[in-house]
Coordinates of C-alpha atoms in Angstrom, one line a residue:
X1 CA 0.1 0.0 0.0
X2 CA 2.8 2.4 1.1
X3 CA 4.5 1.9 -2.6
X4 CA 0.9 2.7 -4.2
X5 CA 0.7 6.0 -2.0
X6 CA 4.2 7.0 -2.9
X7 CA 3.5 6.4 -6.8
X8 CA 0.3 8.4 -6.5
X9 CA 2.0 11.3 -4.9
X10 CA 5.3 11.2 -7.1
X11 CA 3.9 14.1 -9.1
X12 CA 3.8 16.3 -6.0
X13 CA 7.7 16.4 -6.1
X14 CA 8.6 18.8 -9.0
X15 CA 11.6 20.9 -8.1
X16 CA 12.7 21.5 -11.7
X17 CA 12.9 17.9 -12.6
X18 CA 13.2 15.8 -9.4
X19 CA 10.5 13.7 -10.6
X20 CA 13.3 11.7 -12.3
X21 CA 11.2 10.7 -15.5
X22 CA 13.8 11.3 -18.0
X23 CA 11.1 10.6 -20.8
X24 CA 9.5 14.0 -19.9
X25 CA 12.8 15.8 -21.2
X26 CA 12.9 13.7 -24.5
X27 CA 11.9 15.1 -27.6
X28 CA 11.9 14.1 -31.5
X29 CA 13.7 17.0 -33.1
X30 CA 12.7 16.0 -36.3
X31 CA 9.1 16.4 -35.6
X32 CA 8.6 19.1 -32.9
X33 CA 9.8 22.8 -32.8
X34 CA 11.7 24.3 -30.0
X35 CA 8.6 25.6 -28.4
X36 CA 7.2 21.8 -28.3
X37 CA 10.0 20.5 -26.2
X38 CA 8.8 19.4 -22.7
X39 CA 10.5 22.2 -21.0
X40 CA 6.8 23.4 -20.9
X41 CA 5.8 20.2 -19.3
X42 CA 8.4 20.9 -16.6
X43 CA 7.1 24.5 -16.1
X44 CA 3.7 23.3 -15.6
X45 CA 4.6 20.6 -13.2
X46 CA 6.6 23.3 -11.3
X47 CA 3.7 25.6 -11.1
X48 CA 1.5 22.7 -9.9
X49 CA 3.7 22.1 -7.0
X50 CA 4.0 25.8 -6.0
X51 CA 0.2 26.1 -6.2
X52 CA -0.1 23.0 -3.8
X53 CA 2.0 24.9 -1.4
X54 CA -0.3 27.7 -1.6
X55 CA -3.1 25.1 -0.9
X56 CA -1.4 24.0 2.3
X57 CA -0.4 27.6 3.3
X58 CA -4.1 28.5 3.6
X59 CA -5.3 25.2 4.8
X60 CA -7.6 24.7 2.0
X61 CA -7.3 21.0 1.8
X62 CA -8.2 20.6 5.6
X63 CA -11.0 22.7 5.4
X64 CA -12.8 20.7 2.2
X65 CA -14.7 17.9 3.9
X66 CA -13.4 14.5 3.1
X67 CA -16.7 12.8 2.3
X68 CA -18.7 15.7 0.9
X69 CA -18.3 18.9 -1.2
X70 CA -18.3 22.5 0.1
X71 CA -19.4 25.8 -1.4
X72 CA -16.6 28.2 -2.5
X73 CA -18.3 31.0 -0.6
X74 CA -18.1 29.0 2.8
X75 CA -14.5 28.0 2.1
X76 CA -13.6 31.8 1.6
X77 CA -15.3 32.4 5.1
X78 CA -13.2 29.8 6.6
X79 CA -10.0 30.7 5.1
X80 CA -10.3 34.4 4.5
X81 CA -9.2 34.1 0.9
X82 CA -11.4 35.4 -1.9
X83 CA -13.8 32.7 -3.5
X84 CA -12.8 33.6 -6.9
X85 CA -9.1 33.2 -6.1
X86 CA -9.8 29.9 -4.5
X87 CA -11.7 28.8 -7.6
X88 CA -8.8 29.8 -10.0
X89 CA -6.3 27.7 -7.8
X90 CA -8.7 24.8 -7.6
X91 CA -9.3 24.6 -11.5
X92 CA -5.3 24.5 -11.7
X93 CA -4.7 21.8 -9.1
X94 CA -7.7 19.7 -10.4
X95 CA -5.9 19.3 -13.8
X96 CA -3.2 17.3 -11.8
X97 CA -5.8 15.3 -9.9
X98 CA -6.1 17.4 -6.7
X99 CA -9.4 18.4 -5.8
X100 CA -12.4 18.6 -8.1
X101 CA -15.6 20.7 -8.9
X102 CA -18.6 18.2 -8.8
X103 CA -20.5 21.5 -9.1
X104 CA -19.5 25.0 -10.4
X105 CA -19.9 26.6 -7.2
X106 CA -18.4 23.9 -4.9
X107 CA -15.2 22.0 -4.5
X108 CA -14.4 18.3 -3.3
X109 CA -11.7 15.9 -2.7
X110 CA -10.3 13.6 -5.1
X111 CA -8.4 10.4 -4.1
X112 CA -5.1 12.1 -4.4
X113 CA -6.1 15.2 -2.3
X114 CA -7.7 13.0 0.3
X115 CA -4.3 11.2 0.7
X116 CA -2.5 14.5 0.9
X117 CA -4.9 15.3 4.0
X118 CA -4.3 11.9 5.4
X119 CA -0.3 11.9 4.9
X120 CA 0.8 15.4 6.1
X121 CA 4.5 14.1 5.2
X122 CA 3.5 14.4 1.6
X123 CA 2.4 18.3 2.0
X124 CA 5.7 18.7 4.2
X125 CA 7.7 17.4 1.0
X126 CA 5.7 19.9 -1.4
X127 CA 6.4 22.8 1.1
X128 CA 10.2 21.9 1.1
X129 CA 10.3 21.6 -2.5
X130 CA 8.6 25.0 -2.9
X131 CA 10.4 26.6 -0.3
X132 CA 13.8 25.5 -0.5
X133 CA 14.7 23.0 -3.2
X134 CA 13.4 25.2 -6.1
X135 CA 15.0 28.5 -4.7
X136 CA 18.3 26.7 -4.5
X137 CA 18.1 25.5 -8.0
X138 CA 17.6 28.8 -9.2
X139 CA 20.6 30.2 -7.2
X140 CA 23.2 27.4 -8.9
X141 CA 24.4 30.0 -11.6
X142 CA 25.2 32.5 -9.0
X143 CA 26.8 30.1 -6.6
X144 CA 29.1 29.1 -9.3
X145 CA 30.3 32.6 -10.1
X146 CA 30.9 33.1 -6.4
X147 CA 32.9 30.1 -6.1
X148 CA 35.0 30.9 -9.4
X149 CA 35.5 34.6 -9.2
X150 CA 35.9 35.2 -5.4
X151 CA 36.9 31.7 -4.4
X152 CA 34.0 31.2 -1.9
X153 CA 34.0 27.4 -1.9
X154 CA 31.4 27.4 0.9
X155 CA 28.9 29.4 -1.0
X156 CA 26.3 26.9 -1.8
X157 CA 23.2 27.3 -3.7
X158 CA 21.1 26.7 -0.5
X159 CA 23.0 29.2 1.5
X160 CA 22.5 31.9 -1.0
X161 CA 18.8 30.9 -1.4
X162 CA 18.3 31.0 2.2
X163 CA 20.6 34.0 3.0
X164 CA 22.2 32.0 5.7
X165 CA 25.5 30.8 6.5
X166 CA 24.4 27.5 7.9
X167 CA 24.3 24.2 5.9
X168 CA 20.9 22.5 5.4
X169 CA 22.1 19.9 8.1
X170 CA 22.9 22.5 10.8
X171 CA 19.8 24.6 9.8
X172 CA 17.7 21.7 10.4
X173 CA 19.2 21.2 14.0
X174 CA 17.9 24.6 14.9
X175 CA 14.4 24.5 13.0
X176 CA 12.2 21.4 14.0
X177 CA 9.8 22.4 11.0
X178 CA 12.7 22.6 8.5
X179 CA 13.9 19.2 9.7
X180 CA 10.6 17.5 9.4
X181 CA 10.1 18.9 5.9
X182 CA 13.3 17.9 4.8
X183 CA 13.0 14.4 6.1
X184 CA 9.8 14.0 4.4
X185 CA 11.1 15.2 0.9
X186 CA 14.0 13.0 1.2
X187 CA 11.9 9.8 2.3
X188 CA 9.4 10.6 -0.7
X189 CA 12.1 11.0 -3.6
X190 CA 13.7 7.8 -2.1
X191 CA 10.4 6.0 -1.7
X192 CA 12.1 2.8 -3.5
X193 CA 14.4 2.7 -0.6
X194 CA 12.8 -0.4 1.2
X195 CA 12.0 -2.5 -1.8
X196 CA 15.5 -1.8 -3.2
X197 CA 17.0 -2.9 -0.1
X198 CA 14.8 -6.2 0.1
X199 CA 15.7 -6.7 -3.7
X200 CA 19.5 -6.5 -3.1
X201 CA 19.1 -8.9 0.1
X202 CA 17.1 -11.3 -1.8
X203 CA 20.2 -13.2 -2.7
X204 CA 21.6 -13.6 0.6
X205 CA 20.6 -16.6 2.8
X206 CA 20.2 -14.5 5.9
X207 CA 18.8 -17.5 7.8
X208 CA 22.1 -19.2 7.0
X209 CA 24.2 -16.7 8.5
X210 CA 22.4 -16.5 11.8
X211 CA 19.1 -15.6 13.6
X212 CA 20.0 -12.4 15.1
X213 CA 20.0 -9.3 13.0
X214 CA 21.0 -5.8 13.8
X215 CA 19.9 -3.1 11.1
X216 CA 22.0 0.0 11.8
X217 CA 21.0 3.7 10.7
X218 CA 17.3 2.4 9.7
X219 CA 14.7 5.0 8.9
X220 CA 11.9 2.7 10.0
X221 CA 11.1 -0.7 10.7
X222 CA 9.9 -1.8 7.3
X223 CA 12.9 -3.6 6.3
X224 CA 12.9 -5.7 9.4
X225 CA 9.2 -6.5 9.1
X226 CA 9.7 -7.6 5.4
X227 CA 12.5 -9.8 6.3
X228 CA 10.6 -11.3 9.3
X229 CA 7.6 -12.0 7.0
X230 CA 9.8 -14.1 4.8
X231 CA 11.8 -15.9 7.5
X232 CA 9.9 -15.9 11.1
X233 CA 12.9 -17.5 12.9
X234 CA 14.8 -14.2 12.5
X235 CA 14.7 -11.6 15.4
X236 CA 15.9 -7.9 14.8
X237 CA 17.4 -4.9 16.9
X238 CA 16.6 -1.9 14.6
X239 CA 18.8 1.1 15.5
X240 CA 17.3 4.6 14.2
X241 CA 20.0 7.3 13.9
X242 CA 19.8 9.7 17.0
X243 CA 19.4 13.2 15.7
X244 CA 16.3 12.3 13.3
X245 CA 13.4 13.6 15.2
X246 CA 12.0 10.8 17.3
X247 CA 8.4 10.7 16.5
X248 CA 8.6 7.6 14.3
X249 CA 11.1 6.0 17.0
X250 CA 8.5 6.5 19.6
X251 CA 5.7 5.1 17.4
X252 CA 7.6 2.2 16.3
X253 CA 8.6 1.6 20.0
X254 CA 4.9 1.6 21.1
X255 CA 3.9 -0.8 18.2
X256 CA 6.6 -3.4 18.8
X257 CA 6.7 -3.4 22.6
X258 CA 4.9 -6.8 22.3
X259 CA 6.9 -8.3 19.5
X260 CA 9.5 -10.5 20.8
X261 CA 11.3 -10.6 17.6
X262 CA 11.9 -6.7 17.2
X263 CA 13.4 -4.2 19.4
X264 CA 13.9 -0.6 18.4
X265 CA 16.9 1.4 19.6
X266 CA 18.4 4.9 19.0
X267 CA 22.1 5.2 18.2
X268 CA 24.6 8.0 17.3
X269 CA 26.5 7.3 14.0
X270 CA 30.1 6.8 14.4
X271 CA 30.0 5.7 18.1
X272 CA 30.8 2.1 19.2
X273 CA 28.3 -0.4 18.5
X274 CA 26.7 -1.9 21.7
X275 CA 25.0 -4.9 20.1
X276 CA 28.0 -7.2 19.8
X277 CA 26.6 -10.8 19.7
X278 CA 24.4 -10.6 16.7
X279 CA 25.0 -12.7 13.6
X280 CA 24.4 -10.1 11.0
X281 CA 24.7 -6.4 10.7
X282 CA 22.9 -4.4 8.2
X283 CA 24.7 -1.2 8.1
X284 CA 23.2 1.6 5.9
X285 CA 25.8 4.0 5.3
X286 CA 24.7 7.5 6.6
X287 CA 22.8 9.6 4.0
X288 CA 25.0 12.6 2.6
X289 CA 21.9 14.5 2.4
X290 CA 21.9 15.5 6.2
X291 CA 25.6 16.4 6.4
X292 CA 26.8 19.8 5.6
X293 CA 29.7 18.9 2.9
X294 CA 31.3 16.0 1.3
X295 CA 34.0 15.9 3.7
X296 CA 31.6 15.9 6.9
X297 CA 29.8 13.1 5.1
X298 CA 33.1 11.2 4.4
X299 CA 34.1 11.6 8.2
X300 CA 31.1 10.2 9.6
X301 CA 31.0 7.4 7.0
X302 CA 34.7 6.3 8.1
X303 CA 33.7 6.5 11.9
X304 CA 30.8 4.2 11.2
X305 CA 33.0 1.8 9.1
X306 CA 35.6 1.7 11.9
X307 CA 33.2 1.0 14.5
X308 CA 31.9 -2.1 12.8
X309 CA 35.0 -3.1 11.7
X310 CA 36.2 -3.1 15.2
X311 CA 33.2 -5.2 16.0
X312 CA 34.0 -7.8 13.5
X313 CA 37.4 -8.1 15.4
X314 CA 35.5 -8.9 18.5
X315 CA 32.7 -11.1 17.1
X316 CA 34.5 -12.7 14.3
X317 CA 31.6 -15.1 13.4
X318 CA 29.4 -12.0 12.5
X319 CA 28.9 -10.9 8.7
X320 CA 28.8 -7.2 8.0
X321 CA 26.4 -6.1 5.1
X322 CA 27.2 -2.5 4.0
X323 CA 24.4 -1.1 2.0
X324 CA 24.9 2.3 0.3
X325 CA 23.0 4.5 -2.2
X326 CA 25.7 5.6 -4.9
X327 CA 25.7 7.4 -8.1
X328 CA 26.2 4.4 -10.7
X329 CA 29.0 3.9 -13.0
X330 CA 27.1 2.9 -16.0
X331 CA 23.9 3.8 -17.5
X332 CA 20.7 2.0 -16.4
X333 CA 17.2 2.7 -15.3
X334 CA 18.3 3.9 -11.9
X335 CA 20.9 6.6 -13.3
X336 CA 18.4 9.5 -13.9
X337 CA 17.1 9.5 -10.3
X338 CA 20.8 8.9 -8.9
X339 CA 22.0 12.0 -10.9
X340 CA 19.1 13.9 -9.8
X341 CA 19.9 13.3 -6.1
X342 CA 23.6 14.1 -6.8
X343 CA 22.5 17.5 -8.2
X344 CA 20.5 18.2 -5.1
X345 CA 23.7 17.5 -3.0
X346 CA 25.5 19.9 -5.1
X347 CA 23.1 22.4 -4.4
X348 CA 23.4 21.6 -0.7
X349 CA 27.1 22.1 -0.9
X350 CA 28.6 18.7 -1.6
X351 CA 31.7 19.2 -3.8
X352 CA 32.3 15.4 -4.5
X353 CA 30.3 12.8 -6.2
X354 CA 29.3 10.0 -3.9
X355 CA 29.9 7.2 -6.6
X356 CA 31.1 3.6 -6.2
X357 CA 34.8 4.8 -6.5
X358 CA 34.3 7.0 -3.6
X359 CA 32.6 4.5 -1.3
X360 CA 35.2 2.1 -2.1
X361 CA 38.0 4.6 -1.1
X362 CA 36.3 5.5 2.2
X363 CA 36.2 1.5 2.8
X364 CA 39.9 1.3 2.1
X365 CA 40.8 4.1 4.4
X366 CA 38.5 2.8 7.2
X367 CA 40.3 -0.6 6.8
X368 CA 44.0 0.8 6.9
X369 CA 44.4 -0.5 10.6
X370 CA 42.1 -3.5 10.4
X371 CA 43.7 -5.9 8.0
X372 CA 41.8 -8.8 9.0
X373 CA 38.7 -7.5 7.5
X374 CA 37.8 -8.8 3.9
X375 CA 35.1 -8.2 1.1
X376 CA 33.4 -11.6 0.7
X377 CA 31.0 -10.2 -2.1
X378 CA 29.7 -7.2 -3.8
X379 CA 26.1 -6.9 -4.8
X380 CA 24.3 -4.6 -7.2
X381 CA 21.4 -4.1 -9.5
X382 CA 20.7 -2.2 -12.6
X383 CA 17.1 -1.7 -11.1
X384 CA 18.4 0.8 -8.5
X385 CA 21.4 2.5 -7.6
X386 CA 21.9 0.5 -4.2
X387 CA 25.2 -1.4 -3.7
X388 CA 26.0 -3.9 -0.8
X389 CA 29.3 -5.6 0.4
X390 CA 29.5 -8.5 2.6
X391 CA 32.4 -8.3 4.9
X392 CA 33.9 -10.6 7.4
X393 CA 36.8 -11.0 9.6
X394 CA 39.4 -13.3 7.8
X395 CA 39.8 -15.1 11.1
X396 CA 36.2 -16.0 11.3
X397 CA 35.9 -16.9 7.6
X398 CA 39.1 -19.2 7.5

């Protein structure tokens, strides 16, 4: 169901092309004129996104009853917005499936707008797109000029757009609303994350490795629950990154208190791993999105790798499965989305592409003083940009 919901709301993330549908930019130059190319489609999508942000700002969606229609005049009384303006906005969003006019003088919900009301995180993502991502996109040229002419390497498009010296990561620490919206945006544009992880793990016999699994830097319990449904003999410790707002962690804890096979913890990335007796560790490398620069992200990645390499020296029977989202080396169905994610990181001040070469370099750097850790297998897929490495202590695998 979650996958269908995310698919239904995919068109709410416009951000100058962050929908990651390359076909929208393809044009047959032999049969179309310049004005026909799908830049116009991108402009329409962008306008729709900004209008949806307006709907949220004036609580239009919330004031429309979920199961019946409401007159424009009544909606105007509730919101303080002129009815003719609401009507023009609604008729625009209706072309994208958000709200409808069952009668010329009234408005009602559609399945998509109902979902936006029931899932506030989708509107948070739209707001982040309109207020943060789009302005940063429009300042990319200015940031490049400052970096070239004035050698201001720390002048990111995000900082220029927000007129703030803080990185997005630092700003999120000070602003709970910004953090919530940034998290919602990132989770929605990477909505294939759980299915991609499950796909890449499908070729591994987890039960054959052992029964106890620790999932590190998880964003939810979805992966653990899916793996348990396949193999009920497994039990899990899910470690959510401390610093991500704890709403989901609290909800997860409340739901799993009665589950003997699942425990949810909070953990700071880079600190020693306190679960030392498990058979398998699923280590999601920290997402660069919530770090202020490529160097800051590299530092925390190396710290995480070393923390778990140290663990393998203690528990030499364990298997570490390192999972990371990288920009792929070769063209494939996942490249467009990965390149757009990389462009977003560029706007946030990351100066180095996080590709497979970068990941392997960080792994080698972290292994410099841990010569007994060996890579057993590397896994990847053309369907997504995730890669996985199986690592073990050479002592344990001998």
